[in-house]
Amino acid sequence: MSTTPLDMTARATLQDTVQMPQRLSHLKQLEAESIFIFREVAAEFERPVLLYSIGKDSSVLVRLAQKAFYPGPIPFPLLHVDTSYKFDEMIAFRDQFARENDLNLIVSRNQNALETGANPFALGTAACCGALKTRALLDGLGDGRFDAAFGGARRDEEKSRAKERIFSFRDHLGQWDPKNQRPELWQLYNARLKPSETIRVFPLSNWTEMDIWHYIYLEQIPLVSLYFAKERTVIDRGGTLFPIENFPFPERLRGERKTLSCRFRSLGCSPCSGVVPSSAANVAEIIAEMTQVRTSERANRVIDHEQEGAMELKKREGYF
Amino acid sequence: MSISEKLAGFLAGEEKKELVRISTAGSVDDGKSTLIGRLLHDSKSLYEDHLQAVRTGTGSDDFDWAGLVDGLKAEREQGITIDVAYRYFSTPKRKFILADTPGHEQYTRNMVTGASTADLAVILIDARLGIRPQSKRHAFITSLLRIPHVLVAVNKMDLVDYSETVFDDIVATFSAFCNKLDIGDLRFIPISALKGDNVVTKSDKMPWFTGRALLDDLDSIYIGGDNYVDLRFPVQYVSRPNATFRGYAGNLSSGILRKGGEVMVLPSGKSTRIKSIETYDGALEQATPNMAVTITLHDELDISRGDMIVAPHNRTKISRDIEAMMVWMGESALDPQRRYLLKHTAQTTNVQVSDLLYKVNINNLRRMSADTLQLNEIGRVALTCYQPIKFDTYRKNRTTGSFILIDAESNHTVAAGMIIDREPAASRSTKTTALGASASPAAWLGLTDREPFSFWICAPRLAPEAEQMVVRLREALAAADRPLFLLDETALRTGLCAELGTGALAQAELLRRAAETVKLFQNTGVTVLCHVDCPLPALIDFVVPVLGADHIAAVSLHEEPQPAGDFFIWPQGDDTAQGVVSAAIIDRILQRTQPAKNP
């Protein structure tokens, strides 16, 4: 069939009439692969949901989902796990973003833990994340009976993530078993689940931090203002700089105050997110700055550093 | 330079970057982690804080590279890499995704996973130890998964005094081995990952080596262009956001989709034209390989996920029967009796392994007969899918030529397959085993004078003429002292074919199984009378290839066009008039066995 005379004619005609196209640029290729993942999940699962964290990776994730289903709307809701310690700017941005893009946004909170005053200082960051993030996430997934949850994690972020699959399976307790992952070959994703099992899907697995910024720049994706540099008064706590403005536990921030131009490289909860000195006030300047930066973006996240294998442990238990 | 100038320069370079996927395999002792650590470090893809965490001293090279790349706690405890890890680094020209896998035999499945998408493989050889089984294994997998470029890095040259002879010996031996494989582009580079020789910059310790440093090669090897000829657009997702829009979304695997272009939808075979190519960033005139698009068509056809859009003059093969090289990845061995799920492009179907032709010893490339495939074993198999799939060979198209098998009970991915051209059908059917040194089953039963033969009656199941014909033939054969076995469709459908439905595919499968069953009997010298309800062309397609035209006679009581073939006996005149079968046609059927009897 492949080498019939007709076929040969077709080859000749093609080469005569079509100018040979260029291979896709790496960013277009990453985009196409992510779109493929979105569609595959929408086709194979009953109730997908997109875990929306308000951060830059989430914003890219939403744009890719819009592209995947255009001209239709995103055929699944967004779920935000609200620990109550998110910055005010983040919540305001979230609500406006959902409104403007006509997104179906669900917010999940661990209300019981919040009522008993859960916070990282009282519980330690591990237990605090466990209650306010992991528990609230698992509850949110359970309440919606979601079988597939998209997340914005990338493999270049942290060592234990380098080995995570794009389709990452969780048992009925939401736990990850790194030794029992399904092989992923070509673009053939095994989407079979048993009842009560769920899956986390990471369409940005192969993107690097630079790819994300480059894409945000090209696509003009809106971001929370916290990513951009401005003068903030900060206190150094354990090597991490915390802005004192709106810090929920001011009594915990002691030491010398200094005021400097700085920004957040990644956004989490205010008690655990530090800033880096920077003068980059827009996406273009951030990219320019990044061509020199040699510190990983999670370096200012307190939760990764507490113990050897901290992130892997959290993930095993169901943390994103 | 101002920030905007810097950025303009940076983005201009970034825009042109190609994405290149590398796979590598090796154990800790090969210095693989050291090599990767150095590539990442020297291409400035490592972050300072990640680096500080693995610093072991104050020197510029005092790092525990393995600690940097061995991500999981279990691995650090055991000191081995147990899975596929993905690393990212870039040069001003290219972005690299490196799939880093362990090299031991028990991790063959991980190597295969890493190799499945790679454009280029890096094989590490320890200069002191020379070629080891795992080097050959990696080369074999590279060839099996059709990675077009292979870079052999002969490492630890510093420990053999940068000896040219040592390097040349390895090149000669390994080239000889690789000649038996199918590797397009094979290159060798002497390096020391630890000292940095020929990794990122050319070393002055080996002036005899005229090639480039490893990173230079990674950066400049031409990665083959995409296939722009064979249009293959697997329909991944049907988009129907409202009553007026009906689009088919997917990533184009190869070829070019053009607005207005004529296309054919498989398996239906219906043709239409492309009305539009939609994307979020605007409608396109044409789409090229790997692009994610949504197309609309001029005609409303019934198209669903798993269908394949092709050019009318250049289609995929469509079949339920495929042959493939398959890598077993499941903890429990292949069970040929068991039903698995096969996922191929966007289609999932039930499948059974109908034949295991051989397995390959990946250390010496020898073929061995086998009853099963264990974890990490590789073999050539024939598979029968319950629904036909639309495929090319893996050699022609990595997307439409690959599949995975899923265990329907555990849901685990248990195998990866690469489709290859089939052997002719006749040689694939049931093989009967001789019971003596040279004796056929027929000889063993004392039926040597019986030529294998079967009679096929194609007629509705309860047609009285067919019943009569069965009775008359049975009597005639009994009189001739020929042992006879009767097989009819009703019997088949209550047992052997109980799960089959009534569609055209089910009928084809029923005929195939009937033919294979008949063959087993025939080979013992027993003559078989088989009554099935099917049109004659189906018999030609599914029965004759198994039994051979010389060994059957067929009669059809359906009114249908008469296809060519010596083995058909056509009812004539009053042969079956008024529901009565004449003696004349029975004679003609029996005569049919004569010429073939004594060759």
CSV table of C-alpha atoms in Angstrom, one decimal, chain A residues 1-4 6-7 10-11 14-15 17-44 63 66-73 75 101 154-165 167 176 178-194 197 204-211 214-215 217-219 265 279-280 282-285 287-288 290-300 305 307-309 312-313 316, chain B residues 3 6-7 10-11 14-21 41 44-51 53-54 67-76 78 80-89 95 97 100 109-110 112-117 119 145 223-226 228-230 236-237 239 241 245 249-251 256 258 278-282 286 288-294 305 313-317 329 341 343-346 348 394 396 398-399 402-413 415-418:
chain,number,residue,atom,x,y,z
A,1,MET,CA,0.0,0.0,0.0
A,2,SER,CA,2.8,2.4,0.9
A,3,THR,CA,4.6,2.4,-2.4
A,4,THR,CA,1.9,2.2,-5.1
A,6,LEU,CA,-0.1,6.7,-7.0
A,7,ASP,CA,1.7,7.1,-3.8
A,10,ALA,CA,1.7,12.1,-4.6
A,11,ARG,CA,5.2,12.4,-3.2
A,14,LEU,CA,3.8,17.4,-2.7
A,15,GLN,CA,7.4,18.2,-3.0
A,17,THR,CA,3.9,22.4,-4.6
A,18,VAL,CA,4.6,22.7,-0.9
A,19,GLN,CA,7.5,24.5,0.6
A,20,MET,CA,8.9,22.2,3.3
A,21,PRO,CA,7.7,23.5,6.6
A,22,GLN,CA,10.0,24.1,9.5
A,23,ARG,CA,10.0,21.8,12.5
A,24,LEU,CA,8.0,23.3,15.4
A,25,SER,CA,10.0,25.4,17.8
A,26,HIS,CA,10.6,23.8,21.2
A,27,LEU,CA,7.9,25.9,22.8
A,28,LYS,CA,5.3,25.1,20.2
A,29,GLN,CA,6.1,21.5,20.6
A,30,LEU,CA,5.8,21.6,24.4
A,31,GLU,CA,2.5,23.4,23.9
A,32,ALA,CA,1.2,20.8,21.4
A,33,GLU,CA,2.2,18.0,23.8
A,34,SER,CA,0.4,19.6,26.7
A,35,ILE,CA,-2.7,20.1,24.6
A,36,PHE,CA,-2.6,16.4,23.7
A,37,ILE,CA,-2.5,15.5,27.4
A,38,PHE,CA,-5.6,17.7,28.2
A,39,ARG,CA,-7.6,16.2,25.4
A,40,GLU,CA,-6.6,12.7,26.3
A,41,VAL,CA,-7.8,13.1,29.8
A,42,ALA,CA,-11.0,14.8,28.7
A,43,ALA,CA,-11.7,11.8,26.4
A,44,GLU,CA,-10.8,9.1,28.8
A,63,ARG,CA,-4.3,28.9,28.8
A,66,GLN,CA,-8.4,27.0,26.7
A,67,LYS,CA,-6.3,26.1,23.6
A,68,ALA,CA,-7.0,22.4,23.9
A,69,PHE,CA,-10.8,22.8,23.8
A,70,TYR,CA,-11.2,25.9,21.6
A,71,PRO,CA,-13.7,26.9,20.2
A,72,GLY,CA,-15.5,25.2,23.1
A,73,PRO,CA,-15.2,26.2,26.8
A,75,PRO,CA,-15.1,21.2,29.8
A,101,ASN,CA,-12.5,33.8,31.5
A,154,ARG,CA,7.2,20.5,36.5
A,155,ARG,CA,10.0,17.9,36.6
A,156,ASP,CA,12.7,20.5,36.8
A,157,GLU,CA,11.4,21.9,40.1
A,158,GLU,CA,12.6,19.4,42.5
A,159,LYS,CA,14.5,16.1,42.5
A,160,SER,CA,11.6,13.7,43.4
A,161,ARG,CA,9.6,15.2,40.6
A,162,ALA,CA,12.1,14.3,38.0
A,163,LYS,CA,10.7,10.7,38.1
A,164,GLU,CA,7.0,11.4,38.3
A,165,ARG,CA,4.9,10.3,35.4
A,167,PHE,CA,-0.3,10.4,34.5
A,176,TRP,CA,1.6,8.0,45.5
A,178,PRO,CA,7.1,5.9,43.5
A,179,LYS,CA,8.1,2.3,43.1
A,180,ASN,CA,4.9,1.3,41.4
A,181,GLN,CA,4.5,3.7,38.6
A,182,ARG,CA,3.2,2.7,35.1
A,183,PRO,CA,5.7,2.9,32.3
A,184,GLU,CA,4.9,5.8,29.9
A,185,LEU,CA,6.0,5.2,26.3
A,186,TRP,CA,5.6,7.4,23.3
A,187,GLN,CA,2.4,9.3,23.8
A,188,LEU,CA,0.4,6.3,24.9
A,189,TYR,CA,-1.1,7.0,28.3
A,190,ASN,CA,-2.7,4.2,30.2
A,191,ALA,CA,-5.8,5.8,31.7
A,192,ARG,CA,-7.4,2.8,33.3
A,193,LEU,CA,-8.6,3.2,36.9
A,194,LYS,CA,-10.2,1.0,39.4
A,197,GLU,CA,-8.5,5.3,42.4
A,204,LEU,CA,3.7,20.9,32.2
A,205,SER,CA,6.0,18.0,33.2
A,206,ASN,CA,8.5,18.8,30.4
A,207,TRP,CA,8.5,22.5,30.7
A,208,THR,CA,11.3,24.3,32.5
A,209,GLU,CA,10.9,27.5,34.5
A,210,MET,CA,12.4,29.5,31.6
A,211,ASP,CA,9.9,27.9,29.2
A,214,HIS,CA,8.9,32.6,27.8
A,215,TYR,CA,5.4,31.4,27.1
A,217,TYR,CA,5.7,36.6,27.7
A,218,LEU,CA,4.7,35.4,24.2
A,219,GLU,CA,1.1,34.7,25.1
A,265,ARG,CA,9.6,33.8,42.4
A,279,SER,CA,14.3,44.9,40.2
A,280,ALA,CA,12.3,43.1,37.5
A,282,ASN,CA,7.5,43.1,34.3
A,283,VAL,CA,7.7,39.7,32.5
A,284,ALA,CA,10.4,40.9,30.1
A,285,GLU,CA,12.6,42.0,32.9
A,287,ILE,CA,13.3,36.8,31.8
A,288,ALA,CA,16.3,39.1,31.4
A,290,MET,CA,16.6,34.8,34.8
A,291,THR,CA,19.3,34.5,32.2
A,292,GLN,CA,21.6,35.3,35.1
A,293,VAL,CA,19.8,33.6,38.0
A,294,ARG,CA,21.3,30.5,39.4
A,295,THR,CA,19.0,29.7,42.3
A,296,SER,CA,16.1,27.4,41.9
A,297,GLU,CA,12.7,28.9,42.3
A,298,ARG,CA,11.7,26.7,45.2
A,299,ALA,CA,14.7,27.9,47.3
A,300,ASN,CA,12.5,30.4,49.0
A,305,HIS,CA,13.9,22.1,53.1
A,307,GLN,CA,14.1,17.2,56.0
A,308,GLU,CA,15.8,14.9,53.6
A,309,GLY,CA,13.2,13.9,51.0
A,312,GLU,CA,8.8,13.1,48.3
A,313,LEU,CA,7.2,12.3,51.7
A,316,ARG,CA,3.5,10.0,48.9
B,3,ILE,CA,17.2,45.1,29.3
B,6,LYS,CA,19.1,41.8,26.1
B,7,LEU,CA,15.6,40.4,26.0
B,10,PHE,CA,17.6,36.3,24.1
B,11,LEU,CA,14.1,35.7,22.7
B,14,GLU,CA,15.1,31.1,22.1
B,15,GLU,CA,12.5,31.2,19.2
B,16,LYS,CA,14.8,29.2,17.0
B,17,LYS,CA,15.7,26.5,19.5
B,18,GLU,CA,15.0,22.9,18.6
B,19,LEU,CA,13.7,20.4,21.1
B,20,VAL,CA,16.0,17.3,21.1
B,21,ARG,CA,15.3,14.2,23.2
B,41,HIS,CA,26.7,21.9,35.4
B,44,LYS,CA,24.8,26.1,33.4
B,45,SER,CA,21.5,24.3,33.8
B,46,LEU,CA,22.0,23.7,37.5
B,47,TYR,CA,20.8,26.0,40.2
B,48,GLU,CA,23.2,27.1,42.9
B,49,ASP,CA,21.1,25.8,45.8
B,50,HIS,CA,20.7,22.3,44.2
B,51,LEU,CA,24.5,22.3,43.7
B,53,ALA,CA,23.2,20.5,48.6
B,54,VAL,CA,25.6,18.0,47.0
B,67,GLY,CA,23.2,12.8,44.8
B,68,LEU,CA,22.2,15.5,42.3
B,69,VAL,CA,20.5,13.2,39.9
B,70,ASP,CA,19.2,10.3,42.0
B,71,GLY,CA,15.9,11.7,43.1
B,72,LEU,CA,14.0,9.2,45.1
B,73,LYS,CA,14.8,8.3,48.7
B,74,ALA,CA,14.7,4.6,48.0
B,75,GLU,CA,17.4,5.1,45.3
B,76,ARG,CA,19.7,7.1,47.5
B,78,GLN,CA,20.3,1.6,47.6
B,80,ILE,CA,21.2,2.8,42.3
B,81,THR,CA,18.9,4.6,39.9
B,82,ILE,CA,15.7,2.6,39.6
B,83,ASP,CA,13.5,4.5,37.3
B,84,VAL,CA,13.4,6.9,34.4
B,85,ALA,CA,14.4,10.4,35.4
B,86,TYR,CA,14.0,13.4,33.1
B,87,ARG,CA,16.6,16.2,33.1
B,88,TYR,CA,16.5,19.4,31.2
B,89,PHE,CA,19.3,21.5,29.9
B,95,LYS,CA,16.7,22.5,24.4
B,97,ILE,CA,15.2,16.6,27.4
B,100,ASP,CA,18.1,9.0,32.3
B,109,ARG,CA,11.6,-1.8,30.6
B,110,ASN,CA,12.9,1.5,31.9
B,112,VAL,CA,12.7,1.0,26.6
B,113,THR,CA,10.5,3.7,28.1
B,114,GLY,CA,13.3,6.3,27.9
B,115,ALA,CA,14.2,5.3,24.4
B,116,SER,CA,10.6,5.4,23.1
B,117,THR,CA,10.7,9.1,22.3
B,119,ASP,CA,16.0,11.3,18.8
B,145,LEU,CA,13.2,1.5,19.3
B,223,ILE,CA,17.9,15.5,13.8
B,224,GLY,CA,15.9,14.2,10.9
B,225,GLY,CA,13.1,16.2,9.6
B,226,ASP,CA,9.5,15.3,10.1
B,228,TYR,CA,5.5,15.5,5.5
B,229,VAL,CA,4.2,12.8,3.1
B,230,ASP,CA,2.1,10.3,4.9
B,236,GLN,CA,-8.3,12.1,19.6
B,237,TYR,CA,-11.3,14.1,20.8
B,239,SER,CA,-15.4,18.6,20.0
B,241,PRO,CA,-19.5,22.6,22.2
B,245,PHE,CA,-19.8,23.2,15.6
B,249,ALA,CA,-9.2,17.4,17.6
B,250,GLY,CA,-5.8,15.7,17.7
B,251,ASN,CA,-2.1,16.0,17.1
B,256,ILE,CA,0.3,17.9,6.0
B,258,ARG,CA,-4.6,21.4,4.2
B,278,GLU,CA,-9.1,25.7,13.9
B,279,THR,CA,-6.8,26.8,16.7
B,280,TYR,CA,-7.1,29.2,19.6
B,281,ASP,CA,-4.6,31.4,17.8
B,282,GLY,CA,-6.7,31.6,14.6
B,286,GLN,CA,-2.3,24.1,6.7
B,288,THR,CA,2.3,20.4,9.9
B,289,PRO,CA,3.4,17.4,12.0
B,290,ASN,CA,3.1,17.5,15.8
B,291,MET,CA,0.7,20.4,15.7
B,292,ALA,CA,-2.4,20.2,17.9
B,293,VAL,CA,-5.4,21.3,15.9
B,294,THR,CA,-9.2,20.9,15.5
B,305,ARG,CA,-12.3,8.9,18.8
B,313,HIS,CA,-4.4,7.5,-2.0
B,314,ASN,CA,-2.1,6.8,1.0
B,315,ARG,CA,-3.9,4.8,3.7
B,316,THR,CA,-2.7,2.9,6.7
B,317,LYS,CA,-3.2,-0.8,6.8
B,329,MET,CA,7.0,-5.0,31.2
B,341,LEU,CA,-6.2,-4.4,26.2
B,343,LYS,CA,-4.0,0.9,23.2
B,344,HIS,CA,-2.9,2.2,19.8
B,345,THR,CA,-3.2,5.9,18.9
B,346,ALA,CA,-6.5,6.9,20.4
B,348,THR,CA,-8.3,0.7,22.8
B,394,TYR,CA,6.9,1.2,13.4
B,396,LYS,CA,7.6,3.9,8.9
B,398,ARG,CA,6.6,5.8,15.4
B,399,THR,CA,3.1,7.0,16.3
B,402,SER,CA,3.5,1.6,18.4
B,403,PHE,CA,1.1,0.3,21.0
B,404,ILE,CA,1.0,-0.7,24.7
B,405,LEU,CA,-0.8,-3.7,26.3
B,406,ILE,CA,-2.7,-3.2,29.5
B,407,ASP,CA,-3.7,-6.0,31.8
B,408,ALA,CA,-7.5,-5.7,32.0
B,409,GLU,CA,-7.6,-6.8,35.6
B,410,SER,CA,-4.7,-5.0,37.3
B,411,ASN,CA,-4.8,-2.1,34.8
B,412,HIS,CA,-1.0,-2.2,34.7
B,413,THR,CA,0.9,-1.4,31.5
B,415,ALA,CA,4.0,-4.5,27.3
B,416,ALA,CA,5.2,-2.1,24.6
B,417,GLY,CA,5.0,-3.1,21.0
B,418,MET,CA,6.5,-2.1,17.7
